[in-house]
Amino acid sequence: DGGRENGSAESRDSADGASSLPSDWPNKRSARRPPTDISPEEVRSALNLYKAKLALLARSSKSSKREIKTTLNACAQDTTGLFLKANNESLRQNYRKAMKLLSNCNQRSERDPNFAALYYNNMGCIHHSMRRHTAAAFYFGRALRENASLCAPAANGEAVPLTHFSCDRRSELEYNRGLQLLLAGKGEAAFACFHAALKLLHRQPRAWLRAGEACIAAHLEREQAVRAGRAGSRPSAGGGEMLG
């Protein structure tokens, strides 16, 4: 009986302690909102976004276009919806329209602090589809700089917020840039990018395959440079002829 009474008293104490916790527990400075503060409209908008993402992954352009249109009608300034619409237009090979959509949503987003890096990454992906590899590498380089500025410590010595670390996309951006440099015939620079990407993507066979291709390309570049140097150092055929 004593054990039962003690147990019930302990459970009562724990229940009282839970009820006395503040509403913003466990972190008063947390950026995450409590689930009770989310409105039904926001839930419907998020569901439409996820439906559109699944339709894009399944390469179902009609259903994804319908879901994206529903999302944009609910919130016309939703950057995620505009990104998805640009992705859908890129899959349909409407590259100019996709770039125009991305240009319309080139603004800061409170939901994702790494918005600028995502914008330049999407622009690079569109130029990759257009086979403009040099321009795509430029956009991926801009995305890497924006990503680095997000994760860099502040000048006043404040620590980088944890939400910024969760938005870090350096490995994916390094892989994308390395692929463009490889297609542009710059093997050594491409290998440096793949080597940086493998710090996180070391379990993806495709990343190792691209790194190997970059090694082969760099080796061929060096062989061509050696051959060109030897050919340039040889005397010309008419240099030793006697005139007379």
mmCIF file with all atom_site columns, N, CA, C and O in Angstrom, residues 5 27 38 52 58 63 76 105 114 122 134 140 151 160 171-172 177 186 190 196 208 219 238:
data_model
loop_
_atom_site.group_PDB
_atom_site.id
_atom_site.type_symbol
_atom_site.label_atom_id
_atom_site.label_alt_id
_atom_site.label_comp_id
_atom_site.label_asym_id
_atom_site.label_entity_id
_atom_site.label_seq_id
_atom_site.pdbx_PDB_ins_code
_atom_site.Cartn_x
_atom_site.Cartn_y
_atom_site.Cartn_z
_atom_site.occupancy
_atom_site.B_iso_or_equiv
_atom_site.pdbx_formal_charge
_atom_site.auth_seq_id
_atom_site.auth_comp_id
_atom_site.auth_asym_id
_atom_site.auth_atom_id
_atom_site.pdbx_PDB_model_num
ATOM 1  N N  . GLU A 1 5   ? 0.949  4.198  -2.705  1.00 0.00 ? 5   GLU A N  1
ATOM 2  C CA . GLU A 1 5   ? 0.705  5.598  -2.379  1.00 0.00 ? 5   GLU A CA 1
ATOM 3  C C  . GLU A 1 5   ? 1.855  6.471  -2.832  1.00 0.00 ? 5   GLU A C  1
ATOM 4  O O  . GLU A 1 5   ? 1.655  7.551  -3.370  1.00 0.00 ? 5   GLU A O  1
ATOM 5  N N  . ASN A 1 27  ? 12.706 25.954 -24.856 1.00 0.00 ? 27  ASN A N  1
ATOM 6  C CA . ASN A 1 27  ? 13.657 26.985 -25.247 1.00 0.00 ? 27  ASN A CA 1
ATOM 7  C C  . ASN A 1 27  ? 12.876 28.252 -25.539 1.00 0.00 ? 27  ASN A C  1
ATOM 8  O O  . ASN A 1 27  ? 12.064 28.297 -26.458 1.00 0.00 ? 27  ASN A O  1
ATOM 9  N N  . ILE A 1 38  ? -0.415 26.620 -35.319 1.00 0.00 ? 38  ILE A N  1
ATOM 10 C CA . ILE A 1 38  ? -0.500 26.454 -36.766 1.00 0.00 ? 38  ILE A CA 1
ATOM 11 C C  . ILE A 1 38  ? -1.969 26.413 -37.185 1.00 0.00 ? 38  ILE A C  1
ATOM 12 O O  . ILE A 1 38  ? -2.765 25.638 -36.647 1.00 0.00 ? 38  ILE A O  1
ATOM 13 N N  . ALA A 1 52  ? 2.718  18.405 -54.476 1.00 0.00 ? 52  ALA A N  1
ATOM 14 C CA . ALA A 1 52  ? 3.390  18.873 -55.686 1.00 0.00 ? 52  ALA A CA 1
ATOM 15 C C  . ALA A 1 52  ? 4.801  18.317 -55.783 1.00 0.00 ? 52  ALA A C  1
ATOM 16 O O  . ALA A 1 52  ? 5.263  17.931 -56.862 1.00 0.00 ? 52  ALA A O  1
ATOM 17 N N  . ALA A 1 58  ? 7.681  12.068 -59.291 1.00 0.00 ? 58  ALA A N  1
ATOM 18 C CA . ALA A 1 58  ? 7.115  11.013 -60.133 1.00 0.00 ? 58  ALA A CA 1
ATOM 19 C C  . ALA A 1 58  ? 7.039  11.417 -61.602 1.00 0.00 ? 58  ALA A C  1
ATOM 20 O O  . ALA A 1 58  ? 6.563  10.640 -62.430 1.00 0.00 ? 58  ALA A O  1
ATOM 21 N N  . SER A 1 63  ? -0.472 16.527 -62.788 1.00 0.00 ? 63  SER A N  1
ATOM 22 C CA . SER A 1 63  ? -0.890 16.582 -61.388 1.00 0.00 ? 63  SER A CA 1
ATOM 23 C C  . SER A 1 63  ? -0.063 17.576 -60.602 1.00 0.00 ? 63  SER A C  1
ATOM 24 O O  . SER A 1 63  ? -0.578 18.291 -59.732 1.00 0.00 ? 63  SER A O  1
ATOM 25 N N  . ALA A 1 76  ? -0.071 33.652 -52.959 1.00 0.00 ? 76  ALA A N  1
ATOM 26 C CA . ALA A 1 76  ? 0.568  34.025 -54.221 1.00 0.00 ? 76  ALA A CA 1
ATOM 27 C C  . ALA A 1 76  ? 2.052  34.308 -54.068 1.00 0.00 ? 76  ALA A C  1
ATOM 28 O O  . ALA A 1 76  ? 2.811  34.185 -55.021 1.00 0.00 ? 76  ALA A O  1
ATOM 29 N N  . CYS A 1 105 ? 10.925 35.539 -57.667 1.00 0.00 ? 105 CYS A N  1
ATOM 30 C CA . CYS A 1 105 ? 10.965 35.176 -56.245 1.00 0.00 ? 105 CYS A CA 1
ATOM 31 C C  . CYS A 1 105 ? 12.355 35.359 -55.664 1.00 0.00 ? 105 CYS A C  1
ATOM 32 O O  . CYS A 1 105 ? 12.713 34.729 -54.679 1.00 0.00 ? 105 CYS A O  1
ATOM 33 N N  . ASN A 1 114 ? 18.636 30.218 -46.012 1.00 0.00 ? 114 ASN A N  1
ATOM 34 C CA . ASN A 1 114 ? 19.575 29.967 -47.105 1.00 0.00 ? 114 ASN A CA 1
ATOM 35 C C  . ASN A 1 114 ? 18.896 30.124 -48.456 1.00 0.00 ? 114 ASN A C  1
ATOM 36 O O  . ASN A 1 114 ? 19.213 29.414 -49.411 1.00 0.00 ? 114 ASN A O  1
ATOM 37 N N  . ASN A 1 122 ? 19.245 26.740 -58.177 1.00 0.00 ? 122 ASN A N  1
ATOM 38 C CA . ASN A 1 122 ? 18.213 26.452 -59.174 1.00 0.00 ? 122 ASN A CA 1
ATOM 39 C C  . ASN A 1 122 ? 18.549 27.064 -60.528 1.00 0.00 ? 122 ASN A C  1
ATOM 40 O O  . ASN A 1 122 ? 18.306 26.460 -61.578 1.00 0.00 ? 122 ASN A O  1
ATOM 41 N N  . THR A 1 134 ? 29.502 26.409 -68.374 1.00 0.00 ? 134 THR A N  1
ATOM 42 C CA . THR A 1 134 ? 30.301 27.476 -67.774 1.00 0.00 ? 134 THR A CA 1
ATOM 43 C C  . THR A 1 134 ? 29.427 28.427 -66.972 1.00 0.00 ? 134 THR A C  1
ATOM 44 O O  . THR A 1 134 ? 29.776 28.817 -65.843 1.00 0.00 ? 134 THR A O  1
ATOM 45 N N  . PHE A 1 140 ? 26.607 28.107 -59.528 1.00 0.00 ? 140 PHE A N  1
ATOM 46 C CA . PHE A 1 140 ? 26.897 27.235 -58.383 1.00 0.00 ? 140 PHE A CA 1
ATOM 47 C C  . PHE A 1 140 ? 27.981 27.847 -57.491 1.00 0.00 ? 140 PHE A C  1
ATOM 48 O O  . PHE A 1 140 ? 27.953 27.687 -56.274 1.00 0.00 ? 140 PHE A O  1
ATOM 49 N N  . CYS A 1 151 ? 26.856 30.353 -42.974 1.00 0.00 ? 151 CYS A N  1
ATOM 50 C CA . CYS A 1 151 ? 27.434 29.535 -41.907 1.00 0.00 ? 151 CYS A CA 1
ATOM 51 C C  . CYS A 1 151 ? 28.664 30.170 -41.267 1.00 0.00 ? 151 CYS A C  1
ATOM 52 O O  . CYS A 1 151 ? 29.274 29.558 -40.386 1.00 0.00 ? 151 CYS A O  1
ATOM 53 N N  . VAL A 1 160 ? 26.905 30.793 -34.538 1.00 0.00 ? 160 VAL A N  1
ATOM 54 C CA . VAL A 1 160 ? 25.992 30.581 -35.662 1.00 0.00 ? 160 VAL A CA 1
ATOM 55 C C  . VAL A 1 160 ? 24.759 29.835 -35.160 1.00 0.00 ? 160 VAL A C  1
ATOM 56 O O  . VAL A 1 160 ? 24.887 28.825 -34.458 1.00 0.00 ? 160 VAL A O  1
ATOM 57 N N  . SER A 1 171 ? 27.913 20.506 -49.524 1.00 0.00 ? 171 SER A N  1
ATOM 58 C CA . SER A 1 171 ? 28.299 19.288 -50.237 1.00 0.00 ? 171 SER A CA 1
ATOM 59 C C  . SER A 1 171 ? 27.544 19.152 -51.546 1.00 0.00 ? 171 SER A C  1
ATOM 60 O O  . SER A 1 171 ? 28.131 18.820 -52.591 1.00 0.00 ? 171 SER A O  1
ATOM 61 N N  . GLU A 1 172 ? 26.243 19.400 -51.519 1.00 0.00 ? 172 GLU A N  1
ATOM 62 C CA . GLU A 1 172 ? 25.463 19.296 -52.748 1.00 0.00 ? 172 GLU A CA 1
ATOM 63 C C  . GLU A 1 172 ? 25.888 20.341 -53.773 1.00 0.00 ? 172 GLU A C  1
ATOM 64 O O  . GLU A 1 172 ? 25.970 20.065 -54.979 1.00 0.00 ? 172 GLU A O  1
ATOM 65 N N  . ARG A 1 177 ? 28.749 21.965 -58.785 1.00 0.00 ? 177 ARG A N  1
ATOM 66 C CA . ARG A 1 177 ? 29.773 22.774 -59.447 1.00 0.00 ? 177 ARG A CA 1
ATOM 67 C C  . ARG A 1 177 ? 30.865 21.892 -60.060 1.00 0.00 ? 177 ARG A C  1
ATOM 68 O O  . ARG A 1 177 ? 31.348 22.154 -61.164 1.00 0.00 ? 177 ARG A O  1
ATOM 69 N N  . LYS A 1 186 ? 37.495 20.903 -67.282 1.00 0.00 ? 186 LYS A N  1
ATOM 70 C CA . LYS A 1 186 ? 38.424 21.347 -66.239 1.00 0.00 ? 186 LYS A CA 1
ATOM 71 C C  . LYS A 1 186 ? 38.495 20.267 -65.166 1.00 0.00 ? 186 LYS A C  1
ATOM 72 O O  . LYS A 1 186 ? 37.822 20.338 -64.141 1.00 0.00 ? 186 LYS A O  1
ATOM 73 N N  . ALA A 1 190 ? 37.445 20.292 -61.113 1.00 0.00 ? 190 ALA A N  1
ATOM 74 C CA . ALA A 1 190 ? 36.298 19.439 -60.810 1.00 0.00 ? 190 ALA A CA 1
ATOM 75 C C  . ALA A 1 190 ? 36.634 18.452 -59.702 1.00 0.00 ? 190 ALA A C  1
ATOM 76 O O  . ALA A 1 190 ? 35.812 18.207 -58.801 1.00 0.00 ? 190 ALA A O  1
ATOM 77 N N  . ALA A 1 196 ? 35.739 17.934 -51.937 1.00 0.00 ? 196 ALA A N  1
ATOM 78 C CA . ALA A 1 196 ? 35.041 18.639 -50.863 1.00 0.00 ? 196 ALA A CA 1
ATOM 79 C C  . ALA A 1 196 ? 33.649 18.059 -50.635 1.00 0.00 ? 196 ALA A C  1
ATOM 80 O O  . ALA A 1 196 ? 33.181 17.984 -49.493 1.00 0.00 ? 196 ALA A O  1
ATOM 81 N N  . TRP A 1 208 ? 31.672 9.160  -55.950 1.00 0.00 ? 208 TRP A N  1
ATOM 82 C CA . TRP A 1 208 ? 32.989 8.538  -56.171 1.00 0.00 ? 208 TRP A CA 1
ATOM 83 C C  . TRP A 1 208 ? 33.253 8.323  -57.661 1.00 0.00 ? 208 TRP A C  1
ATOM 84 O O  . TRP A 1 208 ? 34.385 8.457  -58.133 1.00 0.00 ? 208 TRP A O  1
ATOM 85 N N  . HIS A 1 219 ? 44.310 13.767 -65.668 1.00 0.00 ? 219 HIS A N  1
ATOM 86 C CA . HIS A 1 219 ? 45.476 13.066 -66.216 1.00 0.00 ? 219 HIS A CA 1
ATOM 87 C C  . HIS A 1 219 ? 45.604 13.315 -67.722 1.00 0.00 ? 219 HIS A C  1
ATOM 88 O O  . HIS A 1 219 ? 46.708 13.561 -68.233 1.00 0.00 ? 219 HIS A O  1
ATOM 89 N N  . GLY A 1 238 ? 61.919 23.478 -91.761 1.00 0.00 ? 238 GLY A N  1
ATOM 90 C CA . GLY A 1 238 ? 62.703 24.270 -92.684 1.00 0.00 ? 238 GLY A CA 1
ATOM 91 C C  . GLY A 1 238 ? 63.850 25.013 -92.020 1.00 0.00 ? 238 GLY A C  1
ATOM 92 O O  . GLY A 1 238 ? 64.567 25.761 -92.679 1.00 0.00 ? 238 GLY A O  1
#
